[in-house]
């Protein structure tokens, strides 16, 4: 009930949802969906309500938030769901993953989970784009100097874009 009052009055609703551990994420998220989809996303993210989170982010074009959620969770099933060819929003979410979520992360485990997911989904073009952003386009990051990512970029280029291999070497 208190969560609904914060949301209805729109007074520190986001802060309440982020800091209060005593509310039902599904119930509050459902309440927020029509009022403020972003607040519903926050509630669902806190409660790890994957199905509801995917529905609200897809319905309201919150693809950047969905991308960050998938990257943060490092869950193979979530990656498979996003990268599934039957997902009508796949391209939009992948664009946010490669352009925003992964380049902003500092944790190698999250990068490794993403690379593995793209490999399992057999999407070498997207993997190339991602690795290029991490290894070639960024400066001063640990990923730029990471030998494994550099080697993976070259190997992926050999498989999908042979004409670019020498450029990377």
mmCIF file of C-alpha atoms in Angstrom:
data_model
loop_
_atom_site.group_PDB
_atom_site.id
_atom_site.type_symbol
_atom_site.label_atom_id
_atom_site.label_comp_id
_atom_site.label_asym_id
_atom_site.label_seq_id
_atom_site.Cartn_x
_atom_site.Cartn_y
_atom_site.Cartn_z
ATOM 1 C CA UNK A 1 0.000 0.000 0.000
ATOM 2 C CA UNK A 2 2.786 2.413 0.868
ATOM 3 C CA UNK A 3 4.455 1.791 -2.497
ATOM 4 C CA UNK A 4 1.221 2.672 -4.286
ATOM 5 C CA UNK A 5 0.967 5.939 -2.356
ATOM 6 C CA UNK A 6 4.528 6.900 -3.327
ATOM 7 C CA UNK A 7 3.821 6.034 -6.954
ATOM 8 C CA UNK A 8 0.443 7.786 -7.123
ATOM 9 C CA UNK A 9 1.792 10.932 -5.506
ATOM 10 C CA UNK A 10 5.005 10.704 -7.557
ATOM 11 C CA UNK A 11 7.050 11.815 -4.586
ATOM 12 C CA UNK A 12 10.385 9.979 -4.481
ATOM 13 C CA UNK A 13 8.739 6.943 -6.074
ATOM 14 C CA UNK A 14 11.921 5.823 -7.823
ATOM 15 C CA UNK A 15 13.970 6.164 -4.628
ATOM 16 C CA UNK A 16 11.345 4.187 -2.703
ATOM 17 C CA UNK A 17 11.364 1.373 -5.270
ATOM 18 C CA UNK A 18 15.156 1.227 -5.330
ATOM 19 C CA UNK A 19 15.727 1.279 -1.580
ATOM 20 C CA UNK A 20 12.750 -0.422 0.026
ATOM 21 C CA UNK A 21 13.163 -4.216 0.190
ATOM 22 C CA UNK A 22 9.674 -4.867 1.624
ATOM 23 C CA UNK A 23 7.299 -4.706 -1.315
ATOM 24 C CA UNK A 24 6.012 -7.319 -3.750
ATOM 25 C CA UNK A 25 7.781 -6.555 -7.040
ATOM 26 C CA UNK A 26 5.141 -8.168 -9.252
ATOM 27 C CA UNK A 27 2.233 -6.457 -7.552
ATOM 28 C CA UNK A 28 3.839 -3.007 -7.496
ATOM 29 C CA UNK A 29 5.234 -3.433 -11.015
ATOM 30 C CA UNK A 30 1.790 -4.280 -12.339
ATOM 31 C CA UNK A 31 0.392 -1.211 -10.575
ATOM 32 C CA UNK A 32 3.067 0.980 -12.203
ATOM 33 C CA UNK A 33 2.733 -0.316 -15.757
ATOM 34 C CA UNK A 34 0.014 2.104 -16.916
ATOM 35 C CA UNK A 35 1.157 4.996 -14.716
ATOM 36 C CA UNK A 36 4.902 4.944 -15.313
ATOM 37 C CA UNK A 37 6.476 2.027 -17.240
ATOM 38 C CA UNK A 38 9.960 2.989 -16.063
ATOM 39 C CA UNK A 39 8.889 2.543 -12.427
ATOM 40 C CA UNK A 40 7.415 -0.828 -13.381
ATOM 41 C CA UNK A 41 10.791 -1.728 -14.876
ATOM 42 C CA UNK A 42 12.526 -0.780 -11.615
ATOM 43 C CA UNK A 43 10.121 -2.893 -9.554
ATOM 44 C CA UNK A 44 10.438 -5.891 -11.872
ATOM 45 C CA UNK A 45 14.236 -5.578 -12.013
ATOM 46 C CA UNK A 46 14.453 -5.587 -8.229
ATOM 47 C CA UNK A 47 12.312 -8.714 -8.009
ATOM 48 C CA UNK A 48 14.007 -10.470 -10.957
ATOM 49 C CA UNK A 49 10.602 -10.773 -12.649
ATOM 50 C CA UNK A 50 12.015 -11.551 -16.084
ATOM 51 C CA UNK A 51 8.771 -12.196 -17.979
ATOM 52 C CA UNK A 52 7.082 -9.069 -16.704
ATOM 53 C CA UNK A 53 10.225 -6.985 -17.247
ATOM 54 C CA UNK A 54 10.531 -8.124 -20.858
ATOM 55 C CA UNK A 55 6.858 -7.394 -21.485
ATOM 56 C CA UNK A 56 6.961 -3.846 -20.061
ATOM 57 C CA UNK A 57 10.255 -2.940 -21.737
ATOM 58 C CA UNK A 58 9.132 -4.298 -25.112
ATOM 59 C CA UNK A 59 5.694 -2.663 -24.925
ATOM 60 C CA UNK A 60 7.151 0.721 -23.977
ATOM 61 C CA UNK A 61 10.355 0.695 -26.064
ATOM 62 C CA UNK A 62 12.617 0.641 -23.010
ATOM 63 C CA UNK A 63 15.275 -1.279 -24.923
ATOM 64 C CA UNK A 64 18.240 0.420 -23.281
ATOM 65 C CA UNK A 65 16.950 -0.656 -19.862
ATOM 66 C CA UNK A 66 16.302 -4.190 -21.108
ATOM 67 C CA UNK A 67 19.813 -4.343 -22.557
ATOM 68 C CA UNK A 68 21.396 -3.257 -19.278
ATOM 69 C CA UNK A 69 19.284 -5.768 -17.361
ATOM 70 C CA UNK A 70 20.381 -8.655 -19.579
ATOM 71 C CA UNK A 71 24.034 -7.608 -19.366
ATOM 72 C CA UNK A 72 23.879 -7.191 -15.583
ATOM 73 C CA UNK A 73 22.181 -10.531 -14.983
ATOM 74 C CA UNK A 74 24.756 -12.556 -16.994
ATOM 75 C CA UNK A 75 22.109 -15.265 -17.413
ATOM 76 C CA UNK A 76 22.417 -17.600 -20.407
ATOM 77 C CA UNK A 77 18.641 -18.127 -20.596
ATOM 78 C CA UNK A 78 17.999 -14.385 -20.753
ATOM 79 C CA UNK A 79 20.645 -13.995 -23.431
ATOM 80 C CA UNK A 80 19.056 -16.812 -25.431
ATOM 81 C CA UNK A 81 15.669 -15.158 -25.100
ATOM 82 C CA UNK A 82 16.945 -11.789 -26.339
ATOM 83 C CA UNK A 83 18.981 -13.278 -29.191
ATOM 84 C CA UNK A 84 16.263 -15.680 -30.330
ATOM 85 C CA UNK A 85 15.456 -15.179 -34.012
ATOM 86 C CA UNK A 86 11.744 -15.216 -33.120
ATOM 87 C CA UNK A 87 12.143 -12.156 -30.881
ATOM 88 C CA UNK A 88 10.643 -9.254 -32.869
ATOM 89 C CA UNK A 89 12.649 -6.757 -30.795
ATOM 90 C CA UNK A 90 15.988 -8.542 -31.117
ATOM 91 C CA UNK A 91 17.586 -5.997 -33.402
ATOM 92 C CA UNK A 92 16.590 -3.052 -31.211
ATOM 93 C CA UNK A 93 17.830 -4.682 -28.001
ATOM 94 C CA UNK A 94 21.079 -5.906 -29.589
ATOM 95 C CA UNK A 95 21.727 -2.386 -30.853
ATOM 96 C CA UNK A 96 21.417 -1.077 -27.287
ATOM 97 C CA UNK A 97 23.588 -3.909 -25.944
ATOM 98 C CA UNK A 98 26.425 -3.217 -28.369
ATOM 99 C CA UNK A 99 26.194 0.570 -28.373
ATOM 100 C CA UNK A 100 25.431 1.316 -24.726
ATOM 101 C CA UNK A 101 25.242 -1.485 -22.178
ATOM 102 C CA UNK A 102 28.469 -3.368 -22.892
ATOM 103 C CA UNK A 103 30.734 -0.410 -23.746
ATOM 104 C CA UNK A 104 29.753 1.152 -20.395
ATOM 105 C CA UNK A 105 30.466 -1.936 -18.320
ATOM 106 C CA UNK A 106 33.756 -2.331 -16.511
ATOM 107 C CA UNK A 107 33.313 -5.965 -15.487
ATOM 108 C CA UNK A 108 35.031 -8.608 -17.649
ATOM 109 C CA UNK A 109 32.562 -11.311 -16.551
ATOM 110 C CA UNK A 110 29.698 -9.426 -18.167
ATOM 111 C CA UNK A 111 31.654 -9.040 -21.390
ATOM 112 C CA UNK A 112 32.504 -12.751 -21.347
ATOM 113 C CA UNK A 113 28.857 -13.707 -20.841
ATOM 114 C CA UNK A 114 27.820 -11.490 -23.758
ATOM 115 C CA UNK A 115 30.531 -12.830 -26.062
ATOM 116 C CA UNK A 116 29.541 -16.392 -25.214
ATOM 117 C CA UNK A 117 25.865 -15.602 -25.843
ATOM 118 C CA UNK A 118 26.580 -14.121 -29.278
ATOM 119 C CA UNK A 119 28.739 -17.126 -30.138
ATOM 120 C CA UNK A 120 26.032 -19.577 -29.048
ATOM 121 C CA UNK A 121 23.430 -17.609 -31.019
ATOM 122 C CA UNK A 122 25.713 -17.797 -34.071
ATOM 123 C CA UNK A 123 25.757 -14.060 -34.695
ATOM 124 C CA UNK A 124 29.330 -13.362 -35.814
ATOM 125 C CA UNK A 125 28.459 -10.000 -37.397
ATOM 126 C CA UNK A 126 27.124 -8.651 -34.114
ATOM 127 C CA UNK A 127 30.042 -10.186 -32.239
ATOM 128 C CA UNK A 128 32.443 -8.465 -34.640
ATOM 129 C CA UNK A 129 30.713 -5.144 -34.081
ATOM 130 C CA UNK A 130 30.839 -5.590 -30.319
ATOM 131 C CA UNK A 131 34.480 -6.685 -30.228
ATOM 132 C CA UNK A 132 35.464 -3.857 -32.528
ATOM 133 C CA UNK A 133 33.837 -1.331 -30.184
ATOM 134 C CA UNK A 134 35.538 -2.867 -27.155
ATOM 135 C CA UNK A 135 38.989 -3.514 -28.608
ATOM 136 C CA UNK A 136 39.472 -0.971 -31.385
ATOM 137 C CA UNK A 137 37.205 2.007 -30.679
ATOM 138 C CA UNK A 138 37.810 2.420 -26.946
ATOM 139 C CA UNK A 139 40.967 3.870 -25.539
ATOM 140 C CA UNK A 140 42.468 3.501 -22.115
ATOM 141 C CA UNK A 141 40.287 0.566 -21.080
ATOM 142 C CA UNK A 142 41.401 -2.856 -19.985
ATOM 143 C CA UNK A 143 39.364 -4.360 -22.806
ATOM 144 C CA UNK A 144 41.475 -2.621 -25.436
ATOM 145 C CA UNK A 145 44.589 -4.366 -24.134
ATOM 146 C CA UNK A 146 42.904 -7.714 -23.505
ATOM 147 C CA UNK A 147 44.714 -10.343 -25.610
ATOM 148 C CA UNK A 148 41.788 -12.775 -25.493
ATOM 149 C CA UNK A 149 39.381 -10.204 -26.912
ATOM 150 C CA UNK A 150 41.928 -9.178 -29.533
ATOM 151 C CA UNK A 151 42.396 -12.811 -30.599
ATOM 152 C CA UNK A 152 38.664 -13.418 -30.615
ATOM 153 C CA UNK A 153 38.180 -10.367 -32.832
ATOM 154 C CA UNK A 154 40.715 -11.716 -35.338
ATOM 155 C CA UNK A 155 39.223 -15.236 -35.261
ATOM 156 C CA UNK A 156 35.708 -13.874 -35.711
ATOM 157 C CA UNK A 157 36.918 -11.731 -38.612
ATOM 158 C CA UNK A 158 38.482 -14.813 -40.230
ATOM 159 C CA UNK A 159 35.097 -16.549 -40.088
ATOM 160 C CA UNK A 160 32.831 -13.700 -41.115
ATOM 161 C CA UNK A 161 34.771 -10.817 -42.727
ATOM 162 C CA UNK A 162 38.079 -12.051 -44.122
ATOM 163 C CA UNK A 163 38.827 -8.757 -45.856
ATOM 164 C CA UNK A 164 39.159 -7.022 -42.459
ATOM 165 C CA UNK A 165 41.589 -9.465 -40.848
ATOM 166 C CA UNK A 166 44.722 -7.567 -41.878
ATOM 167 C CA UNK A 167 43.210 -4.339 -40.578
ATOM 168 C CA UNK A 168 42.933 -5.874 -37.097
ATOM 169 C CA UNK A 169 46.359 -7.495 -37.160
#
